[in-house]
Amino acid sequence: MTERTCVVMPTYNELENLRPTIGGIFACRPSVEILIVDDGSPDGTGELADRMAIEDPRIHVLHRAGKNGLGPAYLAGFAWALNQGFDVICEMDMDGSHRPQDLPKLLDALAGGTSGAVPDLVIGSRRVDGGRTEGWSAFRDLISRGGSWYARTMLGIDVRDMTAGFRAYRASMLRALDLDAIEANGYVFQIDMTRRVAAAGGRIVEVPIVFPDRVRGKSKMSNAIVVEAMRRVTVWGLRRLLRK
Ligand SMILES: Nc1nc2c(ncn2[C@@H]2O[C@H](COP(=O)(O)OP(=O)(O)O)[C@@H](O)[C@H]2O)c(=O)[nH]1
Ligand SMILES: [Mg+2]
């Protein structure tokens, strides 16, 4: 029996990225299905997604009322994909920073292709050998590396790329988590997911990916998202230290 895979892709104003990214994914792995979670993008991303879904039954669309952040979009997407009975659920950005050709690497690793035991979560990592970012300013790189280091140290989890958003989860792992309790803002969402998988005894594997800066459209990242992530990590880390 083959495993059914759903790639969940939140979008906000990604009109020009939709066709190239989705085309790239199907070229690399025709067997996956894609769920676009659009937060009412004013640029018409949601409408184009609907048209693409009519053309191709592997494409699904979830519409949400307004821009409500990456985390809530993923949680809604997870709930949908779990309800549909997918075995593997992925997170992936629509903006081209997550390259379709890296998706098979994540899926093969999740199937146990690169190591003995079968993982519960595979992270496409910019911070392991062979992984890298491209086109980043020294400042953005410093913030990202510093943030990952801080989270790793405070939380005591040996994951190099804590905030990475290119991931493949076993549906059974997601089912075992209390998804309603996830802190749902920006980067902290990825850190919280990682921390909860680790706490649940899930096996986490990182595979190297190349992460180019987005070519089209605008980033939705903000300083507030970074500050909120660091604040949360500090609270979780102090709680962990106090318990010891
Ligand atoms: N549905 C939804 N998608 C979002 C939201 N914010 C960002 N995204 C999407 O999440 C992905 C990553 O966002 P991006 O702006 O590239 O973040 P960055 O890579 O950290 O700069 C892209 O596909 C965005 O369109 C949001 O509030 N709602
Ligand atoms: Mg991006």
mmCIF file of C-alpha atoms in Angstrom, residues 60-240:
data_model
loop_
_atom_site.group_PDB
_atom_site.id
_atom_site.type_symbol
_atom_site.label_atom_id
_atom_site.label_comp_id
_atom_site.label_asym_id
_atom_site.label_seq_id
_atom_site.Cartn_x
_atom_site.Cartn_y
_atom_site.Cartn_z
ATOM 1 C CA HIS A 60 -7.234 21.412 -2.885
ATOM 2 C CA VAL A 61 -7.979 24.850 -1.473
ATOM 3 C CA LEU A 62 -8.970 26.020 1.982
ATOM 4 C CA HIS A 63 -10.153 29.632 2.196
ATOM 5 C CA ARG A 64 -9.863 31.553 5.433
ATOM 6 C CA ALA A 65 -11.434 34.911 6.093
ATOM 7 C CA GLY A 66 -8.429 37.207 6.491
ATOM 8 C CA LYS A 67 -4.673 37.303 7.143
ATOM 9 C CA ASN A 68 -4.318 35.490 10.418
ATOM 10 C CA GLY A 69 -0.716 34.272 10.410
ATOM 11 C CA LEU A 70 1.217 31.226 9.252
ATOM 12 C CA GLY A 71 0.591 29.060 12.331
ATOM 13 C CA PRO A 72 -3.215 29.161 12.304
ATOM 14 C CA ALA A 73 -3.159 28.504 8.548
ATOM 15 C CA TYR A 74 -1.032 25.387 9.086
ATOM 16 C CA LEU A 75 -3.188 24.138 11.945
ATOM 17 C CA ALA A 76 -6.297 24.462 9.777
ATOM 18 C CA GLY A 77 -4.443 22.656 6.980
ATOM 19 C CA PHE A 78 -3.297 19.855 9.299
ATOM 20 C CA ALA A 79 -6.839 19.360 10.574
ATOM 21 C CA TRP A 80 -8.125 19.096 7.011
ATOM 22 C CA ALA A 81 -5.387 16.672 5.908
ATOM 23 C CA LEU A 82 -5.788 14.471 9.007
ATOM 24 C CA ASN A 83 -9.514 14.368 8.425
ATOM 25 C CA GLN A 84 -8.897 13.279 4.811
ATOM 26 C CA GLY A 85 -6.782 10.386 6.053
ATOM 27 C CA PHE A 86 -3.389 11.332 4.583
ATOM 28 C CA ASP A 87 -0.440 9.335 5.967
ATOM 29 C CA VAL A 88 2.196 12.017 5.485
ATOM 30 C CA ILE A 89 1.644 15.763 5.892
ATOM 31 C CA CYS A 90 4.199 18.333 4.740
ATOM 32 C CA GLU A 91 4.743 22.031 5.375
ATOM 33 C CA MET A 92 6.103 24.086 2.498
ATOM 34 C CA ASP A 93 6.283 27.782 1.533
ATOM 35 C CA MET A 94 4.849 28.880 -1.809
ATOM 36 C CA ASP A 95 7.452 31.596 -2.452
ATOM 37 C CA GLY A 96 10.183 29.475 -4.051
ATOM 38 C CA SER A 97 12.436 29.416 -0.984
ATOM 39 C CA HIS A 98 11.508 25.775 -0.542
ATOM 40 C CA ARG A 99 12.662 24.136 -3.758
ATOM 41 C CA PRO A 100 10.391 21.430 -5.169
ATOM 42 C CA GLN A 101 13.427 19.259 -5.974
ATOM 43 C CA ASP A 102 14.159 18.968 -2.256
ATOM 44 C CA LEU A 103 10.705 17.580 -1.458
ATOM 45 C CA PRO A 104 11.544 13.986 -2.537
ATOM 46 C CA LYS A 105 14.575 14.107 -0.217
ATOM 47 C CA LEU A 106 12.325 14.889 2.738
ATOM 48 C CA LEU A 107 9.793 12.227 1.785
ATOM 49 C CA ASP A 108 12.439 9.559 1.190
ATOM 50 C CA ALA A 109 14.008 10.338 4.559
ATOM 51 C CA LEU A 110 10.598 10.066 6.246
ATOM 52 C CA ALA A 111 10.148 6.666 4.615
ATOM 53 C CA GLY A 112 13.406 5.617 6.293
ATOM 54 C CA GLY A 113 15.487 5.859 3.141
ATOM 55 C CA THR A 114 18.507 7.601 4.636
ATOM 56 C CA SER A 115 18.783 5.902 8.022
ATOM 57 C CA GLY A 116 17.748 2.863 9.952
ATOM 58 C CA ALA A 117 14.794 3.822 12.133
ATOM 59 C CA VAL A 118 11.832 5.524 10.509
ATOM 60 C CA PRO A 119 11.521 9.183 11.573
ATOM 61 C CA ASP A 120 8.332 10.932 12.722
ATOM 62 C CA LEU A 121 9.465 14.341 11.488
ATOM 63 C CA VAL A 122 11.930 15.273 8.759
ATOM 64 C CA ILE A 123 13.142 18.878 8.687
ATOM 65 C CA GLY A 124 14.580 20.418 5.527
ATOM 66 C CA SER A 125 17.548 22.053 7.203
ATOM 67 C CA ARG A 126 19.686 25.026 6.213
ATOM 68 C CA ARG A 127 22.075 24.350 9.076
ATOM 69 C CA VAL A 128 23.410 20.830 8.497
ATOM 70 C CA ASP A 129 26.250 19.818 6.124
ATOM 71 C CA GLY A 130 25.189 20.526 2.563
ATOM 72 C CA GLY A 131 22.383 22.880 3.585
ATOM 73 C CA ARG A 132 22.574 26.632 3.051
ATOM 74 C CA THR A 133 20.733 29.882 2.425
ATOM 75 C CA GLU A 134 21.281 31.978 -0.677
ATOM 76 C CA GLY A 135 20.908 35.723 -1.125
ATOM 77 C CA TRP A 136 20.523 36.589 2.556
ATOM 78 C CA SER A 137 21.954 39.681 4.182
ATOM 79 C CA ALA A 138 24.541 39.104 6.910
ATOM 80 C CA PHE A 139 21.996 40.517 9.360
ATOM 81 C CA ARG A 140 19.202 38.103 8.427
ATOM 82 C CA ASP A 141 21.671 35.226 8.616
ATOM 83 C CA LEU A 142 22.817 36.321 12.061
ATOM 84 C CA ILE A 143 19.228 36.589 13.347
ATOM 85 C CA SER A 144 18.338 33.170 11.978
ATOM 86 C CA ARG A 145 21.463 31.414 13.264
ATOM 87 C CA GLY A 146 21.277 33.189 16.608
ATOM 88 C CA GLY A 147 17.602 32.338 16.976
ATOM 89 C CA SER A 148 18.133 28.668 16.197
ATOM 90 C CA TRP A 149 21.091 28.480 18.581
ATOM 91 C CA TYR A 150 19.131 30.199 21.354
ATOM 92 C CA ALA A 151 16.125 27.915 20.922
ATOM 93 C CA ARG A 152 18.314 24.793 20.777
ATOM 94 C CA THR A 153 20.154 25.775 23.945
ATOM 95 C CA MET A 154 17.147 26.976 25.928
ATOM 96 C CA LEU A 155 14.988 23.994 24.987
ATOM 97 C CA GLY A 156 17.720 21.350 25.037
ATOM 98 C CA ILE A 157 16.765 19.927 21.645
ATOM 99 C CA ASP A 158 19.459 18.864 19.197
ATOM 100 C CA VAL A 159 17.942 20.335 16.041
ATOM 101 C CA ARG A 160 20.134 22.723 14.046
ATOM 102 C CA ASP A 161 17.360 24.515 12.143
ATOM 103 C CA MET A 162 14.561 25.080 14.645
ATOM 104 C CA THR A 163 12.597 27.646 12.642
ATOM 105 C CA ALA A 164 12.688 25.733 9.351
ATOM 106 C CA GLY A 165 9.315 25.573 7.619
ATOM 107 C CA PHE A 166 10.009 22.833 5.072
ATOM 108 C CA ARG A 167 8.948 19.673 6.875
ATOM 109 C CA ALA A 168 7.390 16.243 6.518
ATOM 110 C CA TYR A 169 5.404 14.774 9.403
ATOM 111 C CA ARG A 170 3.983 11.342 9.906
ATOM 112 C CA ALA A 171 0.223 11.875 10.332
ATOM 113 C CA SER A 172 0.367 9.557 13.349
ATOM 114 C CA MET A 173 2.831 11.989 14.976
ATOM 115 C CA LEU A 174 0.525 14.955 14.393
ATOM 116 C CA ARG A 175 -2.379 12.948 15.798
ATOM 117 C CA ALA A 176 -0.397 12.300 18.971
ATOM 118 C CA LEU A 177 0.130 16.041 19.579
ATOM 119 C CA ASP A 178 -2.278 18.443 21.225
ATOM 120 C CA LEU A 179 -2.443 20.703 18.178
ATOM 121 C CA ASP A 180 -4.885 23.104 19.842
ATOM 122 C CA ALA A 181 -2.185 24.017 22.363
ATOM 123 C CA ILE A 182 0.376 25.045 19.732
ATOM 124 C CA GLU A 183 1.586 28.649 19.937
ATOM 125 C CA ALA A 184 0.515 29.780 16.550
ATOM 126 C CA ASN A 185 2.573 32.845 15.636
ATOM 127 C CA GLY A 186 5.211 32.944 12.817
ATOM 128 C CA TYR A 187 8.545 31.327 13.666
ATOM 129 C CA VAL A 188 7.442 30.324 17.131
ATOM 130 C CA PHE A 189 4.984 27.944 15.494
ATOM 131 C CA GLN A 190 7.855 25.927 14.001
ATOM 132 C CA ILE A 191 9.792 25.965 17.263
ATOM 133 C CA ASP A 192 6.720 24.901 19.246
ATOM 134 C CA MET A 193 5.988 22.050 16.821
ATOM 135 C CA THR A 194 9.606 20.834 17.117
ATOM 136 C CA ARG A 195 9.531 21.031 20.897
ATOM 137 C CA ARG A 196 6.270 19.088 21.110
ATOM 138 C CA VAL A 197 7.430 16.349 18.742
ATOM 139 C CA ALA A 198 10.609 15.968 20.820
ATOM 140 C CA ALA A 199 8.632 15.886 24.083
ATOM 141 C CA ALA A 200 6.344 13.206 22.658
ATOM 142 C CA GLY A 201 9.408 11.059 21.928
ATOM 143 C CA GLY A 202 9.207 11.586 18.167
ATOM 144 C CA ARG A 203 12.278 10.830 16.053
ATOM 145 C CA ILE A 204 13.480 13.986 14.268
ATOM 146 C CA VAL A 205 15.859 13.886 11.293
ATOM 147 C CA GLU A 206 17.324 16.875 9.427
ATOM 148 C CA VAL A 207 18.167 16.667 5.735
ATOM 149 C CA PRO A 208 20.112 19.448 3.989
ATOM 150 C CA ILE A 209 18.248 21.850 1.724
ATOM 151 C CA VAL A 210 19.250 24.922 -0.263
ATOM 152 C CA PHE A 211 17.088 27.913 0.646
ATOM 153 C CA PRO A 212 17.179 30.703 -1.938
ATOM 154 C CA ASP A 213 15.579 34.024 -1.044
ATOM 155 C CA ARG A 214 12.139 34.474 -2.585
ATOM 156 C CA VAL A 215 12.324 35.676 -6.212
ATOM 157 C CA ARG A 216 8.780 37.049 -6.638
ATOM 158 C CA GLY A 217 6.480 38.808 -4.192
ATOM 159 C CA LYS A 218 7.087 40.202 -0.718
ATOM 160 C CA SER A 219 8.073 38.568 2.560
ATOM 161 C CA LYS A 220 5.506 38.654 5.380
ATOM 162 C CA MET A 221 8.162 38.252 8.054
ATOM 163 C CA SER A 222 8.387 41.055 10.607
ATOM 164 C CA ASN A 223 10.517 42.055 13.576
ATOM 165 C CA ALA A 224 7.506 41.496 15.819
ATOM 166 C CA ILE A 225 7.478 37.815 14.790
ATOM 167 C CA VAL A 226 11.158 37.433 15.722
ATOM 168 C CA VAL A 227 10.737 39.184 19.060
ATOM 169 C CA GLU A 228 7.661 37.105 19.926
ATOM 170 C CA ALA A 229 9.538 33.893 19.120
ATOM 171 C CA MET A 230 12.464 34.818 21.369
ATOM 172 C CA ARG A 231 10.112 35.816 24.183
ATOM 173 C CA ARG A 232 8.286 32.484 24.020
ATOM 174 C CA VAL A 233 11.510 30.472 23.822
ATOM 175 C CA THR A 234 12.810 32.300 26.908
ATOM 176 C CA VAL A 235 9.660 31.423 28.873
ATOM 177 C CA TRP A 236 9.753 27.760 27.797
ATOM 178 C CA GLY A 237 13.496 27.545 28.493
ATOM 179 C CA LEU A 238 13.242 29.047 31.981
ATOM 180 C CA ARG A 239 10.359 26.720 32.813
ATOM 181 C CA ARG A 240 12.471 23.775 31.681
#
